[in-house]
Coordinates of C-alpha atoms and ligand atoms in Angstrom, one line a residue:
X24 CA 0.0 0.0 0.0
X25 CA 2.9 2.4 1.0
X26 CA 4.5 1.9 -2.2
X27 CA 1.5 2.6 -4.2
X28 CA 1.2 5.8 -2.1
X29 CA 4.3 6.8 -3.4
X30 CA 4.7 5.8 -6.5
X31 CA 1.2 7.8 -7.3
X32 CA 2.9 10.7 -5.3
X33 CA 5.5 10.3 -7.9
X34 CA 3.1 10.0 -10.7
X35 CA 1.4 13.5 -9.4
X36 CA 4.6 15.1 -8.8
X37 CA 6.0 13.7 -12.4
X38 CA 2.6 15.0 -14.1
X39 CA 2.9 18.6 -12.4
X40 CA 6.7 19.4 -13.5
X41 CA 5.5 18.3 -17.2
X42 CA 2.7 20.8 -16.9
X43 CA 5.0 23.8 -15.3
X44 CA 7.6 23.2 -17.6
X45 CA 5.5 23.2 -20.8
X46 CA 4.0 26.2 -19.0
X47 CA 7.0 28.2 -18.1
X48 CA 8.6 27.0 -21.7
X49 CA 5.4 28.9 -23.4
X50 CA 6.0 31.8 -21.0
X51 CA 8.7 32.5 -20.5
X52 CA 9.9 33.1 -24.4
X53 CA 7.4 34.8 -25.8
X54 CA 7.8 35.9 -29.0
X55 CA 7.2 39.9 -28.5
X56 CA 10.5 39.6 -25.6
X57 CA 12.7 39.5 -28.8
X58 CA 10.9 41.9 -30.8
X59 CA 11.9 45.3 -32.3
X60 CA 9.6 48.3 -33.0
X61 CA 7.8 47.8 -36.3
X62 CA 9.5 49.8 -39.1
X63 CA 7.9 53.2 -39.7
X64 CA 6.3 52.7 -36.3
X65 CA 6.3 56.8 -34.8
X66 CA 9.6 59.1 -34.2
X67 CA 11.4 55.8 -32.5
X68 CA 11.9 54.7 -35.8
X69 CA 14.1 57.1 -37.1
X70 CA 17.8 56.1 -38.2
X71 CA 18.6 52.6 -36.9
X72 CA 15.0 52.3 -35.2
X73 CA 14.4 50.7 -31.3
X74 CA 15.2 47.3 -30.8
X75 CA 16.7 47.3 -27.1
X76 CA 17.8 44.1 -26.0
X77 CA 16.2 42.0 -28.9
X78 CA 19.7 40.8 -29.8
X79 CA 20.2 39.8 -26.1
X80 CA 22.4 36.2 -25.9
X81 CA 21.1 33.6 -23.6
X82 CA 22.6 34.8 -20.3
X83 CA 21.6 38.5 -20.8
X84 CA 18.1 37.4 -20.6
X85 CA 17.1 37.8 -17.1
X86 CA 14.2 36.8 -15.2
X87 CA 13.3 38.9 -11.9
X88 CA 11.1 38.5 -9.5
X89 CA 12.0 41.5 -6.9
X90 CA 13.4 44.3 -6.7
X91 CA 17.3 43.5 -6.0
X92 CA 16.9 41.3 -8.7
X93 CA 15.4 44.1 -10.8
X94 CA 17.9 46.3 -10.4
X95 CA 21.3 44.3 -10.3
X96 CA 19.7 42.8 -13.8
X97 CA 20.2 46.5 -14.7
X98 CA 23.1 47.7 -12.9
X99 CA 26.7 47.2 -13.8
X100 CA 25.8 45.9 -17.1
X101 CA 27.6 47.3 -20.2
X102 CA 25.7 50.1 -22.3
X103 CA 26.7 48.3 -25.4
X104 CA 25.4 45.2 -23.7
X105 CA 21.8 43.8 -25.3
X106 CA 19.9 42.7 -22.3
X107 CA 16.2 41.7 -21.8
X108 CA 14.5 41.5 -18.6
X109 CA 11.6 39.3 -17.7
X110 CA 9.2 40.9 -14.9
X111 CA 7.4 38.6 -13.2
X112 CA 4.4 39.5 -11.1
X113 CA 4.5 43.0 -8.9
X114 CA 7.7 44.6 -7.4
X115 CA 7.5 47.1 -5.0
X116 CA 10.6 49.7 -5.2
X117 CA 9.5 51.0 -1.6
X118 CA 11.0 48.7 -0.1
X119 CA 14.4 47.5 1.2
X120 CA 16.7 44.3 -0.3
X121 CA 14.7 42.3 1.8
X122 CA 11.5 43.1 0.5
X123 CA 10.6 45.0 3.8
X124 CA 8.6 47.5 3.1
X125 CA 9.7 51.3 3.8
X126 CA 7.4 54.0 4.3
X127 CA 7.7 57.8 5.7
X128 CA 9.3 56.9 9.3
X129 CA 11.8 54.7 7.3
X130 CA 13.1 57.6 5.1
X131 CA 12.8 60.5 7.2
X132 CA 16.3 61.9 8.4
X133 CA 16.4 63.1 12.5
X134 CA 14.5 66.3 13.5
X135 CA 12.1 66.6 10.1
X136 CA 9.5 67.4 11.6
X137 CA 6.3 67.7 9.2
X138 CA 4.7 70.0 11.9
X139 CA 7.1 72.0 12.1
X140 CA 7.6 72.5 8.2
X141 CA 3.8 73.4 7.7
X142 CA 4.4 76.0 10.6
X143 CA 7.6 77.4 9.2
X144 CA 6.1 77.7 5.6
X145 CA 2.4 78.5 6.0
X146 CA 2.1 82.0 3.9
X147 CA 2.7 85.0 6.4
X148 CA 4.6 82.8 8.8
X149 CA 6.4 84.5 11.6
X150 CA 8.9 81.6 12.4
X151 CA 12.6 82.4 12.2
X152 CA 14.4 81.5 8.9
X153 CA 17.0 79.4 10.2
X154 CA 14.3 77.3 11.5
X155 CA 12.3 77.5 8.1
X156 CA 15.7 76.6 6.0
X157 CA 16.6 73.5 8.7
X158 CA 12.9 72.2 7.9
X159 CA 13.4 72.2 4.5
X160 CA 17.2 70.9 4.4
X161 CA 15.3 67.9 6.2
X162 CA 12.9 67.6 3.9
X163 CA 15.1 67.8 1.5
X164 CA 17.6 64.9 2.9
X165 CA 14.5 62.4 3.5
X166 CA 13.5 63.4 0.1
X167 CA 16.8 61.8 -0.9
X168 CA 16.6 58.8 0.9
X169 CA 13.3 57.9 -1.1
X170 CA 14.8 58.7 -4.0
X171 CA 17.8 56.3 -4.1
X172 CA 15.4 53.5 -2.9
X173 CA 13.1 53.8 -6.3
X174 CA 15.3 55.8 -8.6
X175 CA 16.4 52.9 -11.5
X176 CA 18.3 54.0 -14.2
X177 CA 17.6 51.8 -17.2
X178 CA 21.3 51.5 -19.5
X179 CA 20.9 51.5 -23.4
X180 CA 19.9 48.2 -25.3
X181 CA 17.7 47.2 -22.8
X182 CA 14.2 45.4 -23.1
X183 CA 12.3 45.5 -20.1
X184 CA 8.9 42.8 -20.6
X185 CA 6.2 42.0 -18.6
X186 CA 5.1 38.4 -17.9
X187 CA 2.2 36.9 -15.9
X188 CA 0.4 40.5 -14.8
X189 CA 4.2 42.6 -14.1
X190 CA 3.6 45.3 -12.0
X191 CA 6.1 47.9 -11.1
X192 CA 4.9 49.7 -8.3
X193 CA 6.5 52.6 -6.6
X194 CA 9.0 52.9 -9.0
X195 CA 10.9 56.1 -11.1
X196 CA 12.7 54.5 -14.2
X197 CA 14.6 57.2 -15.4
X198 CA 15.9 56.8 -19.2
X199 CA 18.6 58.8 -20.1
X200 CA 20.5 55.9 -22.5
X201 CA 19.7 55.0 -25.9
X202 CA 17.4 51.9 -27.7
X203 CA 15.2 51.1 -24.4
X204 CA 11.7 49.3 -25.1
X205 CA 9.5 48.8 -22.1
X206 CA 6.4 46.9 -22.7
X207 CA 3.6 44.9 -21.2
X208 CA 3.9 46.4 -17.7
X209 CA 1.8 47.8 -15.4
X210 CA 3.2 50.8 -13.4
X211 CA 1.6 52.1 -10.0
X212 CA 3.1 55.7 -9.8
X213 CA 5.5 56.9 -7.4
X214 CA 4.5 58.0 -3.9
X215 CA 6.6 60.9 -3.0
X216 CA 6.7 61.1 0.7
X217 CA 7.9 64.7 1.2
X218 CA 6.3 66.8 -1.2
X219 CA 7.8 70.5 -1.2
X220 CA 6.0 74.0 -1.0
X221 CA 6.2 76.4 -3.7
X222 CA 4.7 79.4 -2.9
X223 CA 5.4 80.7 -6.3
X224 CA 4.0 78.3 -8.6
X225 CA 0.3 79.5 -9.7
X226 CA -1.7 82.3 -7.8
X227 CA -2.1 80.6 -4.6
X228 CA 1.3 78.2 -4.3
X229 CA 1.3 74.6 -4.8
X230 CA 2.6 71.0 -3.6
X231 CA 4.7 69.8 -6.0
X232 CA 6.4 66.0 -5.9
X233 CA 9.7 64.5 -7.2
X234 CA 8.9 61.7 -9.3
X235 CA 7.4 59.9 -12.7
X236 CA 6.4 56.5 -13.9
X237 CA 9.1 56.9 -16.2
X238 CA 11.0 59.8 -16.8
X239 CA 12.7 60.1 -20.5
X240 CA 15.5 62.3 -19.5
X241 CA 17.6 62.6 -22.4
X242 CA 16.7 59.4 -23.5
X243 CA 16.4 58.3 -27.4
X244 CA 15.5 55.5 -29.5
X245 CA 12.7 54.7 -26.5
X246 CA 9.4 52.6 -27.5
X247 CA 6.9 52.3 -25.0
X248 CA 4.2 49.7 -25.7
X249 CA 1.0 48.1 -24.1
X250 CA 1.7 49.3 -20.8
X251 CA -0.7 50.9 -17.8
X252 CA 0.0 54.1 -15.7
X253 CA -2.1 54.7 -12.6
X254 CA -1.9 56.4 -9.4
X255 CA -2.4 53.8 -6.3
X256 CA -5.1 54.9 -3.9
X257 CA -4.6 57.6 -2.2
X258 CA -6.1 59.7 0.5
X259 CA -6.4 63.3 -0.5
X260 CA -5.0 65.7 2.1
X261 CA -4.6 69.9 1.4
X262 CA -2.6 72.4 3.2
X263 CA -2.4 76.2 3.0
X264 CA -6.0 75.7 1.1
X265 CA -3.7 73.4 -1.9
X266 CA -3.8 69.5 -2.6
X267 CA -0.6 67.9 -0.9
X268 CA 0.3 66.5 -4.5
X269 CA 2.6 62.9 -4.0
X270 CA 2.9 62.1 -7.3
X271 CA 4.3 64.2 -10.4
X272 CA 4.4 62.5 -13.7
X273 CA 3.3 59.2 -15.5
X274 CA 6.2 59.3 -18.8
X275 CA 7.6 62.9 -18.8
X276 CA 9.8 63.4 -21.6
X277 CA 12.1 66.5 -20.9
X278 CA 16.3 67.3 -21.1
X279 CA 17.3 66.8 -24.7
X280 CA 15.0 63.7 -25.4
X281 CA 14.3 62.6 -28.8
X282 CA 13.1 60.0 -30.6
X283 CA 10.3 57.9 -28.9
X284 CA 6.6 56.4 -29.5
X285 CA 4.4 55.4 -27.5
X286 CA 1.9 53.3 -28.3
X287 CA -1.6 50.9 -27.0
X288 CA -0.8 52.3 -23.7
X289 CA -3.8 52.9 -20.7
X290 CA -3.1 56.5 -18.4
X291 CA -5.7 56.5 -15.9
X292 CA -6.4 58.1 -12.8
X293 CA -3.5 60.9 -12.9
X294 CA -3.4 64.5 -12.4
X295 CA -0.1 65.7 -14.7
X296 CA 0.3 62.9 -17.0
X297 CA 3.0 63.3 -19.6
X298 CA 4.8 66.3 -20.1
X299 CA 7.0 67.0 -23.2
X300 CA 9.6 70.0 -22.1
X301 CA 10.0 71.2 -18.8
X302 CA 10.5 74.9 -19.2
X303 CA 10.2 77.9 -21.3
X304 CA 13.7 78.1 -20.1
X305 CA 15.1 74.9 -21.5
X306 CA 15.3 76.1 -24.9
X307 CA 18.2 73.1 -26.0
X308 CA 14.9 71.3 -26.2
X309 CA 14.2 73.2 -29.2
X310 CA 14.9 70.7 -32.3
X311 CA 14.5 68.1 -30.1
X312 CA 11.5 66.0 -28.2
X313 CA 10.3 64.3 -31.0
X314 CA 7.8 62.1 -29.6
X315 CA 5.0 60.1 -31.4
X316 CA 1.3 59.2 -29.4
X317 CA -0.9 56.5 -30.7
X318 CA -3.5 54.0 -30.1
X319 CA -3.2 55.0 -26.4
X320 CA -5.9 55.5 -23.9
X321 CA -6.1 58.5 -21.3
X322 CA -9.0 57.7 -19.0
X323 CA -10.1 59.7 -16.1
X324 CA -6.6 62.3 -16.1
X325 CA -6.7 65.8 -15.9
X326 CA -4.3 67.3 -17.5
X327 CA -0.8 66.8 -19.9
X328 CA -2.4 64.3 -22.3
X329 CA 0.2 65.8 -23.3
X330 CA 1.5 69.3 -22.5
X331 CA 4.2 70.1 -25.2
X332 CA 7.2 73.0 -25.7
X333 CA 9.3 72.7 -28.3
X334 CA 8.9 69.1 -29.6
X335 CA 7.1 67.7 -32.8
X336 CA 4.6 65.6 -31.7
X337 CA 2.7 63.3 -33.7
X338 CA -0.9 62.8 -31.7
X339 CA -3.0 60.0 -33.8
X340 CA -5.4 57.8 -33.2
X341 CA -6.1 58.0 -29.1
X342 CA -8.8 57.6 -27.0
X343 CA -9.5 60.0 -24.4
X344 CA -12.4 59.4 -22.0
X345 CA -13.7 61.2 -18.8
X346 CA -17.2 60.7 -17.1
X347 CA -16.1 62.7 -14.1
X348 CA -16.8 66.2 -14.0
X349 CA -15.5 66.6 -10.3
X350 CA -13.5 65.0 -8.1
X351 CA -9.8 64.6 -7.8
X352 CA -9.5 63.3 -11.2
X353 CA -12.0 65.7 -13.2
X354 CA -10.9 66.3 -16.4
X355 CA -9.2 69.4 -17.0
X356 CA -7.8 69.8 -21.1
X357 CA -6.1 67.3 -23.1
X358 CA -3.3 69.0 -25.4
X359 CA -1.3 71.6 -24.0
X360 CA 0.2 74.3 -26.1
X361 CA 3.0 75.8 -24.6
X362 CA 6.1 77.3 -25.7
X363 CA 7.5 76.5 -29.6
X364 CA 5.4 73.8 -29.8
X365 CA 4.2 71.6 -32.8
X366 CA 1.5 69.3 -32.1
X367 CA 0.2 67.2 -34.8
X368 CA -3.5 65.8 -34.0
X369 CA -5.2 63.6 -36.4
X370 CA -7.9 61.0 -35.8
X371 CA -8.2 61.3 -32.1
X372 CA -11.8 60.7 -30.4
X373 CA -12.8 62.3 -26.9
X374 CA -15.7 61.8 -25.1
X375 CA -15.7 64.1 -22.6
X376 CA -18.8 64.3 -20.1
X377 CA -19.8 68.0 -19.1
X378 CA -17.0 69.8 -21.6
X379 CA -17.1 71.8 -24.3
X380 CA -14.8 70.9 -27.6
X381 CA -12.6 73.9 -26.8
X382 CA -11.4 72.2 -23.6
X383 CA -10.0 69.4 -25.8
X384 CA -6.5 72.6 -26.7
X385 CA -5.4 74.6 -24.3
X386 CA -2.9 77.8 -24.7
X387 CA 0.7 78.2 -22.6
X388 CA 2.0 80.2 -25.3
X389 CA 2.5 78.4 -28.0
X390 CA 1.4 79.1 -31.4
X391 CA 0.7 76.5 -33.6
X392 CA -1.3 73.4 -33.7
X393 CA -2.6 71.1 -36.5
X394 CA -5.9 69.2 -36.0
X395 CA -7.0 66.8 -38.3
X396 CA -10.4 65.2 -38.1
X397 CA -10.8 65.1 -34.5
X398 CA -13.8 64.0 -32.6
X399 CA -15.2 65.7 -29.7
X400 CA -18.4 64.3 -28.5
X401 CA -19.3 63.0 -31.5
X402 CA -18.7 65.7 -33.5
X403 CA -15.8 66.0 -35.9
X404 CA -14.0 69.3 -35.3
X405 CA -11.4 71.0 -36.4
X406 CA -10.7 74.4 -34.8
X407 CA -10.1 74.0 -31.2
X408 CA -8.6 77.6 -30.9
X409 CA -8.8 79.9 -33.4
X410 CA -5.7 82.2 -32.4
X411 CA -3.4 79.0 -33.4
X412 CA -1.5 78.5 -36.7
X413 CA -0.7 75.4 -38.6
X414 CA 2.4 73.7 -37.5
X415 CA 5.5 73.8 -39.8
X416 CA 6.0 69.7 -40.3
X417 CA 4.1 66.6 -41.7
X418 CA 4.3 63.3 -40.3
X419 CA 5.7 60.8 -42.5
X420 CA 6.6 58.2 -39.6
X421 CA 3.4 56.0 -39.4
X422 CA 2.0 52.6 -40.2
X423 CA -2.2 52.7 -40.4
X424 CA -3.8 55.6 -39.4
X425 CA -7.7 54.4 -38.7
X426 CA -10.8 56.3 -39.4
X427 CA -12.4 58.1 -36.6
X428 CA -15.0 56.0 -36.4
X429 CA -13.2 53.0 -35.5
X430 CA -10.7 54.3 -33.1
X431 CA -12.7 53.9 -29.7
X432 CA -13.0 50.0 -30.0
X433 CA -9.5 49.4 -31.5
X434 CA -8.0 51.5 -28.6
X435 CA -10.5 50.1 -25.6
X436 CA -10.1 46.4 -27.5
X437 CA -6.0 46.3 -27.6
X438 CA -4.5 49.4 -25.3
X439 CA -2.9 48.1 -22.3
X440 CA -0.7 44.9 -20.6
X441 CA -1.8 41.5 -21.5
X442 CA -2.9 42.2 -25.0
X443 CA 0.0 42.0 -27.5
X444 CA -1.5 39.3 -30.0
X445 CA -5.3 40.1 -29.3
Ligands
LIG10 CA1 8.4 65.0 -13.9
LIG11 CA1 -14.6 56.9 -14.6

């Protein structure tokens, strides 16, 4: 009887390895880990196109399941080297290299006290400035201690695919290498813990927070594809009459970038989503931050879908979608027009509850825009603002563009992880 026992144990366990393996053997070499950008495929197909680590031998291919794993499979490797990386299920980057998790306590440096900061800055405040400039050096120094716990600088040639649901939560991927795809991954953004004041920013001051998603700093040759960007939940808290803002961007795009598409990608539940130049200021941006948008889905976000200065941006074929009109995720405007900037809009849809079409542009001093058989509600339009020129450029670097009418369901049907071969 004992025998039979275990040889059936050994029959079960026998039967379950053949199942993981041919399991794991269909998994874990899929055929999109190896792929390139498509030819023609947006502005990261210019010159030698985006292939990151497609080339990738055997033992640059690695498989992480953590966050030391994650970012030793990145760090120390050679630029020149093609590497892939395999994400399996959800990695939280606020945590230490034992997976313990770290919150505010953890990073805080002696004597910040968060008290004492709102006392020290609150407008007309009569504290002493020593005590005002100690607060912030503190803040400033726990700051800092967050930000070398989810700060991951990707090197060039790199593939980073999702497997089995990948979530990166927590972290800020910072690209400032060359040939970088990212793909299939679900990102929860960044929680900054120690948000600063800025009285001058706006009429009335504002919170303002550290980190993106992803932030393309520099960065070229970058192809983001069928990935999400949300905000975790959050519990909305104001100060000096302002929202205590955590999180900054989802993929801003800013110092010198150039070269990058983004496409069948879900941004939901965000306040500044992508922002393409980060100041008037920055004018070596200027023949730069090409960047093309499409098939992507921006649901539920208020604002920087996306805000440009300077770049050439090809804007075809997204879905935007908002049934909020209030709330901490009301819909605010969808292109932003600022400095130098050439937007290029074609075949976009937006449905937009409680908004007029002329929220869909809105003005920072830019000039130009082109709009191309856009829908707002239903209705085709075509002049958003009417003090806007044409922009100076066509796009040329495209595959299909679809008609208007079929853009919602290809978007909703095929944007996001976990749809690659739909
Ligand atoms: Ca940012
Ligand atoms: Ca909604």
């Amino acid at each position: 009887m004992k025998k039979i026992m275990i040889s059936l144990g050994l029959f079960i366990t026998l039967i379950a390895v053949v199942m993981m393996t041919s399991f794991r053997g269909s998994a874990e070499s899929p055929n999109f880990m190896r792929e390139a950008l498509p030819k023609q495929d947006g502005f990261a197909s210019v010159g030698n196109g985006t292939t990151g680590g497609a080339n990738a031998t055997e033992q640059n291919v690695f498989k992480v399941t953590n966050k030391k794993e994650f970012v030793s499979a990145l760090k120390n490797r050679k630029n020149t080297t093609p590497k892939i990386v395999l994400v399996y299920g959800t990695i939280d980057f606020d945590t230490d290299d034992n997976g313990k998790p770290l919150t505010m306590k953890d990073y805080m440096v002696d004597g910040y006290d968060f008290q004492q900061y709102l006392e020290t800055h609150k407008p007309q405040s009569t504290a002493v400035k020593s005590l005002k400039d100690e607060q912030e050096a503190k803040r400033k120094a726990s700051q800092k201690n967050q930000s070398k716990s989810i700060t991951v600088h990707v090197p060039s040639n790199t593939s980073i695919i999702g497997m089995d649901n990948a979530k990166l939560k927590g972290v800020n991927l910072v690209l400032d290498s060359d040939n970088v795809i990212i793909r299939n991954i679900q990102f929860e953004s960044p929680y900054d813990y120690f948000p600063s004041w800025d009285p001058n920013d706006g009429l009335e001051g504002n919170w303002n927070s550290q980190y993106d998603s992803i932030s393309i700093k520099g960065g070229t040759h970058i192809w983001i594809d069928h990935s999400s960007f949300q905000d975790g939940p959050e519990t909305v808290e104001k100060y000096f009459g302002r929202k205590y803002e955590h999180r900054d961007g989802l993929v801003d795009i800013t110092n010198e970038a150039d070269y990058i598409t983004i496409s069948y990608s879900t941004f939901e539940n965000h306040n500044k989503t992508m922002l393409i130049g980060s100041s008037d200021s920055k004018i070596s941006d200027e023949g730069k931050l090409h960047v093309t948008l499409h098939h992507n889905y921006f649901h539920d976000v208020v604002q920087r879908l996306p805000r440009v200065r300077f770049g050439q941006v090809h804007v075809y074929n997204n879905y935007f979608a908002s049934d909020t009109t209030n709330g901490e995720y009301a819909y605010a405007y969808a292109l932003g027009v600022g400095k130098k900037s050439q937007i290029y809009a074609e075949n976009n849809v937006a449905d937009i509850v409680g908004k007029d079409y002329t929220s869909f542009v809105k003005v920072f001093g830019g000039k130009q825009l082109t709009t191309v058989n856009n829908m707002f509600n239903g209705q085709i339009i075509d002049t958003f603002n009417d003090t806007l020129t044409p922009v100076d450029w066509k796009p040329e670097l495209f595959n299909k563009i679809d008609p208007v009418n079929e853009v919602k369901e290809n978007v909703l049907h095929n944007a996001g992880p976990n749809k690659i071969y739909r």
